[in-house]
CSV table of C-alpha atoms and ligand atoms in Angstrom, one decimal:
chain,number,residue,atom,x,y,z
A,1,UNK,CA,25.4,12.5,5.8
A,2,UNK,CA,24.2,10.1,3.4
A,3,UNK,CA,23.7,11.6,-0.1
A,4,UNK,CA,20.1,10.6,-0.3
A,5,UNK,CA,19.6,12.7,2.5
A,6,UNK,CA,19.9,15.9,1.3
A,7,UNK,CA,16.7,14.7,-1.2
A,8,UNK,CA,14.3,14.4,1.8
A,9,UNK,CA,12.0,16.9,3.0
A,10,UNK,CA,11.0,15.5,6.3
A,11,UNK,CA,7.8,17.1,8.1
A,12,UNK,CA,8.9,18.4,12.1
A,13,UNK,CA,6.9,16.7,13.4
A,14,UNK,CA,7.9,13.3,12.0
A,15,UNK,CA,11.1,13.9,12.5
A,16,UNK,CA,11.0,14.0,15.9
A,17,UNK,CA,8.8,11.0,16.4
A,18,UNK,CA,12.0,9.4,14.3
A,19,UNK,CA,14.4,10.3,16.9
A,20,UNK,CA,12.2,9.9,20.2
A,21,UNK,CA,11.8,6.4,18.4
A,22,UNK,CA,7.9,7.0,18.9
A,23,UNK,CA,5.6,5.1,16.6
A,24,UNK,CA,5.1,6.9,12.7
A,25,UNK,CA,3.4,5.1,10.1
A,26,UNK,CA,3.8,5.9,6.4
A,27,UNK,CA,1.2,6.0,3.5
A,28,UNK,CA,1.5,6.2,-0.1
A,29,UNK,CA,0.1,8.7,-1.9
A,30,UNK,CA,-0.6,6.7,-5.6
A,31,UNK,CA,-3.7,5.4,-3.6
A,32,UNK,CA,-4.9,9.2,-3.4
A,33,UNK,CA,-3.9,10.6,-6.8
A,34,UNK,CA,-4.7,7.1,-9.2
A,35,UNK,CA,-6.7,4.8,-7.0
A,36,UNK,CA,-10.0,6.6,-5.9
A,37,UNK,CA,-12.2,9.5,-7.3
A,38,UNK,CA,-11.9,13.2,-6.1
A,39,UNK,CA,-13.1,14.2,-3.2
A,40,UNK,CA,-13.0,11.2,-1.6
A,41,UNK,CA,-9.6,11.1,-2.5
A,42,UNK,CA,-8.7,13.7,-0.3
A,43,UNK,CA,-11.2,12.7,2.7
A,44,UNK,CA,-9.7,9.1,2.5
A,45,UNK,CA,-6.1,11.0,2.6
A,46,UNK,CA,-7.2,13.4,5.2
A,47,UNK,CA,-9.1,10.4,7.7
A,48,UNK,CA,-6.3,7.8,7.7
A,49,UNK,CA,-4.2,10.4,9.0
A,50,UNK,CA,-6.6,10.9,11.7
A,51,UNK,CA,-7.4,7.4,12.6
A,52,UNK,CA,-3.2,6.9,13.1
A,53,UNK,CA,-3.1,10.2,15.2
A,54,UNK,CA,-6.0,9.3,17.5
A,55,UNK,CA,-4.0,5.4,18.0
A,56,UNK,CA,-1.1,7.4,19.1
A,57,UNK,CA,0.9,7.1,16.0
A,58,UNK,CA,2.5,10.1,13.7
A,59,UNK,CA,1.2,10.0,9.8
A,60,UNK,CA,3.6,10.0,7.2
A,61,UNK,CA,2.4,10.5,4.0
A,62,UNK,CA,4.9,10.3,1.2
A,63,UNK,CA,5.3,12.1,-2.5
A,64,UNK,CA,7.9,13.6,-4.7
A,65,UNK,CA,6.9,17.3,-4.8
A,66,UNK,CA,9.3,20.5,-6.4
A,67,UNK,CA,12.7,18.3,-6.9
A,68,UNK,CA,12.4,16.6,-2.9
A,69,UNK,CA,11.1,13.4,-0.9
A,70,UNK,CA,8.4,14.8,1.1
A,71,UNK,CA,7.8,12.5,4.3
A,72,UNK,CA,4.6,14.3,5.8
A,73,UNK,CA,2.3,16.4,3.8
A,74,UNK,CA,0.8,19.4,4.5
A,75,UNK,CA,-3.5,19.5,3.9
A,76,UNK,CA,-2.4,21.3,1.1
A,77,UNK,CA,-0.2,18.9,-0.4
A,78,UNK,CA,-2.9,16.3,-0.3
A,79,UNK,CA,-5.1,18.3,-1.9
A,80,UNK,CA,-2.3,19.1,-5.0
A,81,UNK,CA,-2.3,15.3,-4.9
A,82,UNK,CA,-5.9,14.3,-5.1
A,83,UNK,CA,-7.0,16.7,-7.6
A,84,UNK,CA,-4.0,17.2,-9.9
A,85,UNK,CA,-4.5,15.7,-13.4
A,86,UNK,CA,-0.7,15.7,-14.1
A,87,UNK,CA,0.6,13.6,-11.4
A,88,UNK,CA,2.9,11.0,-12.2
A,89,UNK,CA,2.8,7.2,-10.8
A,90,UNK,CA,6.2,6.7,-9.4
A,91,UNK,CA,7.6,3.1,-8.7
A,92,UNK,CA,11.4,2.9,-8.3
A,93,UNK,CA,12.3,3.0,-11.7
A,94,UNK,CA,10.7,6.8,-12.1
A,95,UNK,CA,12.0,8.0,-8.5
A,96,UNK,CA,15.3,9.3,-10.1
A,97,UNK,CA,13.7,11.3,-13.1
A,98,UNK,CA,10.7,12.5,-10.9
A,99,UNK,CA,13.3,14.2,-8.5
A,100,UNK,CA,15.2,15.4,-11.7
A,101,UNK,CA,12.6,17.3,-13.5
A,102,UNK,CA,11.2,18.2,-10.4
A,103,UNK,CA,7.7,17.4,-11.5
A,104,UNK,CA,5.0,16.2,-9.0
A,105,UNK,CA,5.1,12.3,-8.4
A,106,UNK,CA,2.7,9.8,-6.0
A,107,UNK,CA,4.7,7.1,-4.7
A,108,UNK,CA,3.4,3.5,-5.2
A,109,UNK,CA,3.7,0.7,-2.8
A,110,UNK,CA,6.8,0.0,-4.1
A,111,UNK,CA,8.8,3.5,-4.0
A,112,UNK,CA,6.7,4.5,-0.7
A,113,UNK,CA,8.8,1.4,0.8
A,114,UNK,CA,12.1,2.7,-0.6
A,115,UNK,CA,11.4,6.5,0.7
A,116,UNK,CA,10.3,5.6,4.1
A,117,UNK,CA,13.3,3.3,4.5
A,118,UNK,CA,15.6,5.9,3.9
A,119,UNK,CA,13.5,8.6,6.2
A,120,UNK,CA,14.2,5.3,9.0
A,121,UNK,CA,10.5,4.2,8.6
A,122,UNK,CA,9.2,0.8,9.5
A,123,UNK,CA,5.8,0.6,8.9
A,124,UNK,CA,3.8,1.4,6.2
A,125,UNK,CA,-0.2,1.2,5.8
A,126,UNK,CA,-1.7,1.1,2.1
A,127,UNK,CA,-5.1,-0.8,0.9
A,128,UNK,CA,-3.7,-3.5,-1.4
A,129,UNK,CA,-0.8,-4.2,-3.2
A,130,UNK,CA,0.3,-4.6,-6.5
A,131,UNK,CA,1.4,-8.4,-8.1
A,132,UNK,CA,1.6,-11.0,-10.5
A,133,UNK,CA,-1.2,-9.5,-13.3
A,134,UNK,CA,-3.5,-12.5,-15.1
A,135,UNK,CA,-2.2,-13.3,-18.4
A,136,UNK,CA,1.4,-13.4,-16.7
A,137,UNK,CA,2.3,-16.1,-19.3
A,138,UNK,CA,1.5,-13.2,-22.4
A,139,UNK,CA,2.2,-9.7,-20.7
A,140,UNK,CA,4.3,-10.6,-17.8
A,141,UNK,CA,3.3,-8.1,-15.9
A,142,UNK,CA,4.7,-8.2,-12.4
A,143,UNK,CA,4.5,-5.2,-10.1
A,144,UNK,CA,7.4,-3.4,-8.8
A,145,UNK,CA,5.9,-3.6,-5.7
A,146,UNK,CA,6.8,-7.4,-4.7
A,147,UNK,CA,10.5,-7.1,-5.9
A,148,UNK,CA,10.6,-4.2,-3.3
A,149,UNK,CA,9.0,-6.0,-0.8
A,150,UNK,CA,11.6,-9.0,-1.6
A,151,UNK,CA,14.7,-6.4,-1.1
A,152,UNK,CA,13.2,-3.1,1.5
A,153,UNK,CA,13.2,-3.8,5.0
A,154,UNK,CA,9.7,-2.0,5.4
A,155,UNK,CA,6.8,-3.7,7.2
A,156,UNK,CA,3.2,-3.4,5.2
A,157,UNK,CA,-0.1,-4.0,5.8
A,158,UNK,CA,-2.7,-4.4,3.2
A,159,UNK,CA,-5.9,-6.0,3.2
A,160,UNK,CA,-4.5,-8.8,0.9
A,161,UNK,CA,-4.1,-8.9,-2.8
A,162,UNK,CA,-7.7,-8.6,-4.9
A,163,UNK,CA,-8.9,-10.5,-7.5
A,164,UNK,CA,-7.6,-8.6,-10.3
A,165,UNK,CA,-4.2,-10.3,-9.7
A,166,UNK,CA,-3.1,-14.0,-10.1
A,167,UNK,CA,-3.1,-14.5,-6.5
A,168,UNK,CA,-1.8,-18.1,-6.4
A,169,UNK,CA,1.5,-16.6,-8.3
A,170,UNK,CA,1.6,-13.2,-6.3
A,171,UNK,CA,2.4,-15.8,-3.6
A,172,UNK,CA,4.2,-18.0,-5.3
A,173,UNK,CA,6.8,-14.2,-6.3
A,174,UNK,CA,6.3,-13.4,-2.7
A,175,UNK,CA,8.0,-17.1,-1.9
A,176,UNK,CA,10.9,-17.1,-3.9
A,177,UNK,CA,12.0,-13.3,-2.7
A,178,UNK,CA,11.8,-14.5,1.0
A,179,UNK,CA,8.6,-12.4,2.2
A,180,UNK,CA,6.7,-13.3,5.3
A,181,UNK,CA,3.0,-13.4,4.4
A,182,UNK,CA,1.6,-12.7,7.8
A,183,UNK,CA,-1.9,-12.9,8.4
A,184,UNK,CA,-3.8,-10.6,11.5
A,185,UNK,CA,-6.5,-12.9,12.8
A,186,UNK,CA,-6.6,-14.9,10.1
A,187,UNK,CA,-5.4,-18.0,8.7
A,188,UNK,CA,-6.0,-17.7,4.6
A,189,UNK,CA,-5.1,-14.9,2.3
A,190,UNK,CA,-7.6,-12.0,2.4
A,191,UNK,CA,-8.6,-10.9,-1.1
A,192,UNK,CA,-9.5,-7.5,-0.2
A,193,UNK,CA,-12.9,-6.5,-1.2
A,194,UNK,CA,-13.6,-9.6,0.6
A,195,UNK,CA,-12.0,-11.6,3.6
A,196,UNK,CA,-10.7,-14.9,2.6
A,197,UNK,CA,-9.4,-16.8,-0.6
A,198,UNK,CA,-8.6,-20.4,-0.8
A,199,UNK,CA,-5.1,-19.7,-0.5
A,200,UNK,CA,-4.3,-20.9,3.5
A,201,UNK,CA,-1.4,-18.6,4.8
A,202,UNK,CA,1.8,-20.0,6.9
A,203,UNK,CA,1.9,-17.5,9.8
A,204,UNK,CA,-0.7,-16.0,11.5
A,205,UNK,CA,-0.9,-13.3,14.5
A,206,UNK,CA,-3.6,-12.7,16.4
A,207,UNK,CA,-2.4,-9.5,18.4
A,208,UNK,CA,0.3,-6.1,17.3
A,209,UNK,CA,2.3,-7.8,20.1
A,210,UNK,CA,3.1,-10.8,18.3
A,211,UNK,CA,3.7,-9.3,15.0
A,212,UNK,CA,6.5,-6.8,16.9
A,213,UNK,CA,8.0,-9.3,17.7
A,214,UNK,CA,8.2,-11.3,14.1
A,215,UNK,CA,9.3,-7.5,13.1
A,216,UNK,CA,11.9,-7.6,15.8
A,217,UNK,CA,13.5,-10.8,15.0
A,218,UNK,CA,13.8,-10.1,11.4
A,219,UNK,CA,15.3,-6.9,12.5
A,220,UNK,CA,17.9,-9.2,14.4
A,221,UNK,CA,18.8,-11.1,11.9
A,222,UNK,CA,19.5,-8.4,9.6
A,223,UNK,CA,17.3,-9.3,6.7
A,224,UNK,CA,16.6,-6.8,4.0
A,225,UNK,CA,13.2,-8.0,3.1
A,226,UNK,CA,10.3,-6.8,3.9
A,227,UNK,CA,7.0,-8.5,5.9
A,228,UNK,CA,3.6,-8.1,4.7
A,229,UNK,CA,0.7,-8.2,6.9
A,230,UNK,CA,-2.4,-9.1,5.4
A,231,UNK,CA,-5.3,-7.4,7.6
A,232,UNK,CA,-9.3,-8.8,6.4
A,233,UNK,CA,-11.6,-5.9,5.5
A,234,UNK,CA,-14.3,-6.0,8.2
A,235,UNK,CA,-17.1,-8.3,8.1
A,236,UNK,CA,-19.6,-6.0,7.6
A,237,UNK,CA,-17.9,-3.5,4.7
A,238,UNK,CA,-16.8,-6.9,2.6
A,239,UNK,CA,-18.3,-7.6,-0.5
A,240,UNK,CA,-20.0,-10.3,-1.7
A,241,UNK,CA,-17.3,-13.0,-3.8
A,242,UNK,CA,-19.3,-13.6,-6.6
A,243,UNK,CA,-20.7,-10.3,-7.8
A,244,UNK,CA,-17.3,-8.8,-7.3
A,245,UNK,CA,-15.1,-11.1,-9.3
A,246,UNK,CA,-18.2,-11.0,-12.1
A,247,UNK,CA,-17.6,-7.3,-12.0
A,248,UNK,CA,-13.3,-7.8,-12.2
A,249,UNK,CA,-13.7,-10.2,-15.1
A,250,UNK,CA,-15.8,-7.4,-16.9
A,251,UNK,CA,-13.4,-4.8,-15.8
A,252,UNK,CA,-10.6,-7.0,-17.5
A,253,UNK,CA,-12.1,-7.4,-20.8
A,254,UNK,CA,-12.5,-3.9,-20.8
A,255,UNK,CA,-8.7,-3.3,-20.3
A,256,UNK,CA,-7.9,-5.5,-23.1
A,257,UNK,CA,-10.7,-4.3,-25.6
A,258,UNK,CA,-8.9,-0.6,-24.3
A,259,UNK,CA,-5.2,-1.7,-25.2
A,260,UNK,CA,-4.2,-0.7,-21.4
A,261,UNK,CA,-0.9,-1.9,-20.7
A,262,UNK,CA,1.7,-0.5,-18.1
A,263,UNK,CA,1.5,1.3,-15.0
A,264,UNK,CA,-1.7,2.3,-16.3
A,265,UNK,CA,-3.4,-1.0,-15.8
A,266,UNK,CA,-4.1,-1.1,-12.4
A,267,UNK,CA,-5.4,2.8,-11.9
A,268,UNK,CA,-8.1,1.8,-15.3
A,269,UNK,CA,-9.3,-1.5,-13.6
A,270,UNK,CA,-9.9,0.7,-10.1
A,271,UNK,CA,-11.7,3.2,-11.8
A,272,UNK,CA,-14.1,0.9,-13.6
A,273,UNK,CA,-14.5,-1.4,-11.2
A,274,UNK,CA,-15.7,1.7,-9.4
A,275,UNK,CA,-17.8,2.6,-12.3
A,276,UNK,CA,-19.2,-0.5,-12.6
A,277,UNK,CA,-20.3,-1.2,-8.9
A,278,UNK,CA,-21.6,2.5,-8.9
A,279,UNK,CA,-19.1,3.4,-5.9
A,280,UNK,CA,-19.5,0.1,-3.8
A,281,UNK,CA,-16.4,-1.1,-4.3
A,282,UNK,CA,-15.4,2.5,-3.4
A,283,UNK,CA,-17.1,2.3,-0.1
A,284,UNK,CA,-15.4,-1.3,0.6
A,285,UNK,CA,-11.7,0.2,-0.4
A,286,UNK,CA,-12.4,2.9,2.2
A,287,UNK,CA,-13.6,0.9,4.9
A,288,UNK,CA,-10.5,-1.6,4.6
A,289,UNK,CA,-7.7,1.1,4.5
A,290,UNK,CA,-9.2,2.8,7.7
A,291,UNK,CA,-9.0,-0.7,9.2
A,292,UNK,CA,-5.3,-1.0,8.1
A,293,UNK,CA,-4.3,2.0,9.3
A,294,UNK,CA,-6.2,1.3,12.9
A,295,UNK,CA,-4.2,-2.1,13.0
A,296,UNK,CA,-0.9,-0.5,11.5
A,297,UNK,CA,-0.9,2.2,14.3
A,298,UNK,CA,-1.2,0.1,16.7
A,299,UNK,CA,1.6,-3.0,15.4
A,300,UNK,CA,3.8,-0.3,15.1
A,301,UNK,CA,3.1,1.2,18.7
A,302,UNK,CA,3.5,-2.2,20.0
A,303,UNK,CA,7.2,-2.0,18.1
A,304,UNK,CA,8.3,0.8,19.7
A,305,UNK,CA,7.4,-0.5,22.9
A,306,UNK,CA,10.1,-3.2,22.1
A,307,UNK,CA,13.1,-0.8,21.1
B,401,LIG,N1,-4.2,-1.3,-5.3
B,401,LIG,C1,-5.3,-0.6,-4.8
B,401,LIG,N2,-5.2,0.8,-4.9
B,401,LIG,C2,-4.1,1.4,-5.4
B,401,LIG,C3,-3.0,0.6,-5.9
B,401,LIG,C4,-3.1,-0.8,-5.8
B,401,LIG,O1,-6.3,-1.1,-4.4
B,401,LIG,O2,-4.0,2.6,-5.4
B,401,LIG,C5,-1.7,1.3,-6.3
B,401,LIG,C6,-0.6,1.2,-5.3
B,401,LIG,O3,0.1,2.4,-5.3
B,401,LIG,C7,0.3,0.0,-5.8
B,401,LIG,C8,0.1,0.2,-7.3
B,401,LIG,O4,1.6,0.1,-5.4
B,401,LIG,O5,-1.2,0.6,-7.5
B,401,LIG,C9,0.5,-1.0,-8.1
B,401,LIG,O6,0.6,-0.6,-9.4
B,401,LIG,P1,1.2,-1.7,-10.5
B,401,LIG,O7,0.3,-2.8,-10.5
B,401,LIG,O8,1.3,-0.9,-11.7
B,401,LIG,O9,2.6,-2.0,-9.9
B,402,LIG,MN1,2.7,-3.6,-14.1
């Protein structure tokens, strides 16, 4: 037994999926306690679940709770999560003191990746990831979650990086640590409240089919990166391009003018861009993860169909 092991709590029900090699997708659970507003939190936490059941696939949502991984919460758990005011952000530098001090932690993109790899997960389903910040050049500020996508051999899908990042160098990190940028039905980079950015993507996929099979031949060679899979938001739930980046500019200045700085950055510009879009941009972030986790659900269906 591996000593990470002992550390994870792994739901039945999962579990079993993991050994019958049957489809489970995991979820992060920073997007439930940092990224959205109680209840909808909760409902958001509570639907995705659904949506992968009802594809055929077995949720895994994933959180350090009482000194353990947990792979597959309970309605309770989520519920800790989505209202708790003392829940910690974990990336993979906190994973270590989070399980030490037992206190409760919502895993991030990046240590979502590293838990699930260890539970034998190979696909993950979040909204949007974290990446190169603006103002690199002063703060560099570069999320955890693309060096974990450059060294995790986990499979994600997002609906692209938004505006509040310097997408043209999010890419250019993504580059250099070897990540496919894969889009699904679509040929540029989506920029998550809305579909497309100027940024034209190398590989796209129009069916689960073909991206199981990118997934399987990186499996074959042995890398140790990860893919992503950038997923549009829906045509009719996107927003439009230039009242959205008017309202991430505002949202920016207000960061600064606030001193935020750290893992706090991202949770503050969610929560005003909220604010300031009086829950649109709310509305849009929901519609877009329940698309990712319908397309998710069914990639890694079409996976397991190759083992
Ligand atoms: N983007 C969202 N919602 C989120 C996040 C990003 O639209 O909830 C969260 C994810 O957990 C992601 C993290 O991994 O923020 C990135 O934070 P940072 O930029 O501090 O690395
Ligand atoms: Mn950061």
């Amino acid at each position: 037994m591996k000593t990470f092991e002992t550390l994870l709590d792994i739901k039945p029900k999962v579990k079993e999926a993991l050994e019958k090699n049957l489809p489970v997708v995991a979820l992060e659970s920073t997007i439930i306690s940092h990224g959205m507003p109680y209840p909808e939190n909760v409902k958001m936490a509570k639907k995705v679940e659904s949506i992968i059941r009802a594809e055929g696939a077995v949720p895994a949502t994933i959180a350090v709770m009482n000194g353990k991984i947990k792979i597959g919460l309970s309605d309770d758990d989520l519920e800790i999560l989505a209202k708790a005011d003392h829940v910690r952000k974990l990336s993979r530098r906190d994973l270590a003191s989070t399980l030490a001090n037992k206190s409760l932690g919502a895993t991030t993109v990046a240590s979502t990746m590293i838990c699930a790899h260890m539970a034998g997960i190979q696909f993950f389903v979040t909204g949007g990831i974290g990446g190169v910040h603006r103002g690199y050049e002063e703060m560099m500020d570069v999320s955890a979650d693309l060096e974990e996508l450059g060294q995790t051999s986990v499979t994600v899908i997002c609906a692209g990086a938004k505006a509040i990042l310097d997408l043209p160098r999010t890419m250019e990190f993504l580059e250099t640590k070897g990540v496919p940028v894969i889009g699904y039905q679509t040929k540029v980079l989506p920029a998550f409240y809305t579909r497309t950015s100027n940024i034209l993507l190398l590989d796209s996929v129009e069916t689960p089919e073909e991206l199981a099979q990118i997934v399987k031949m990186k499996q074959m060679l042995n890398l140790k990166s990860g893919i992503l899979v950038v997923n549009p938001i829906p045509e009719k739930d996107s927003m439009d391009e230039a009242y959205i980046n008017k309202i991430i500019d505002e949202a920016i200045k207000d960061s600064v003018k606030d001193h935020i700085t750290g893992k706090d950055i991202t949770p503050y510009l969610l929560g005003k861009i909220v604010e300031k879009t009086k829950g649109k941009s709310l509305e849009a972030n929901l519609a877009l993860v329940y698309n990712n986790a319908k397309v998710g659900a069914r990639i890694a269906k079409a996976f397991s169909k190759l083992q």
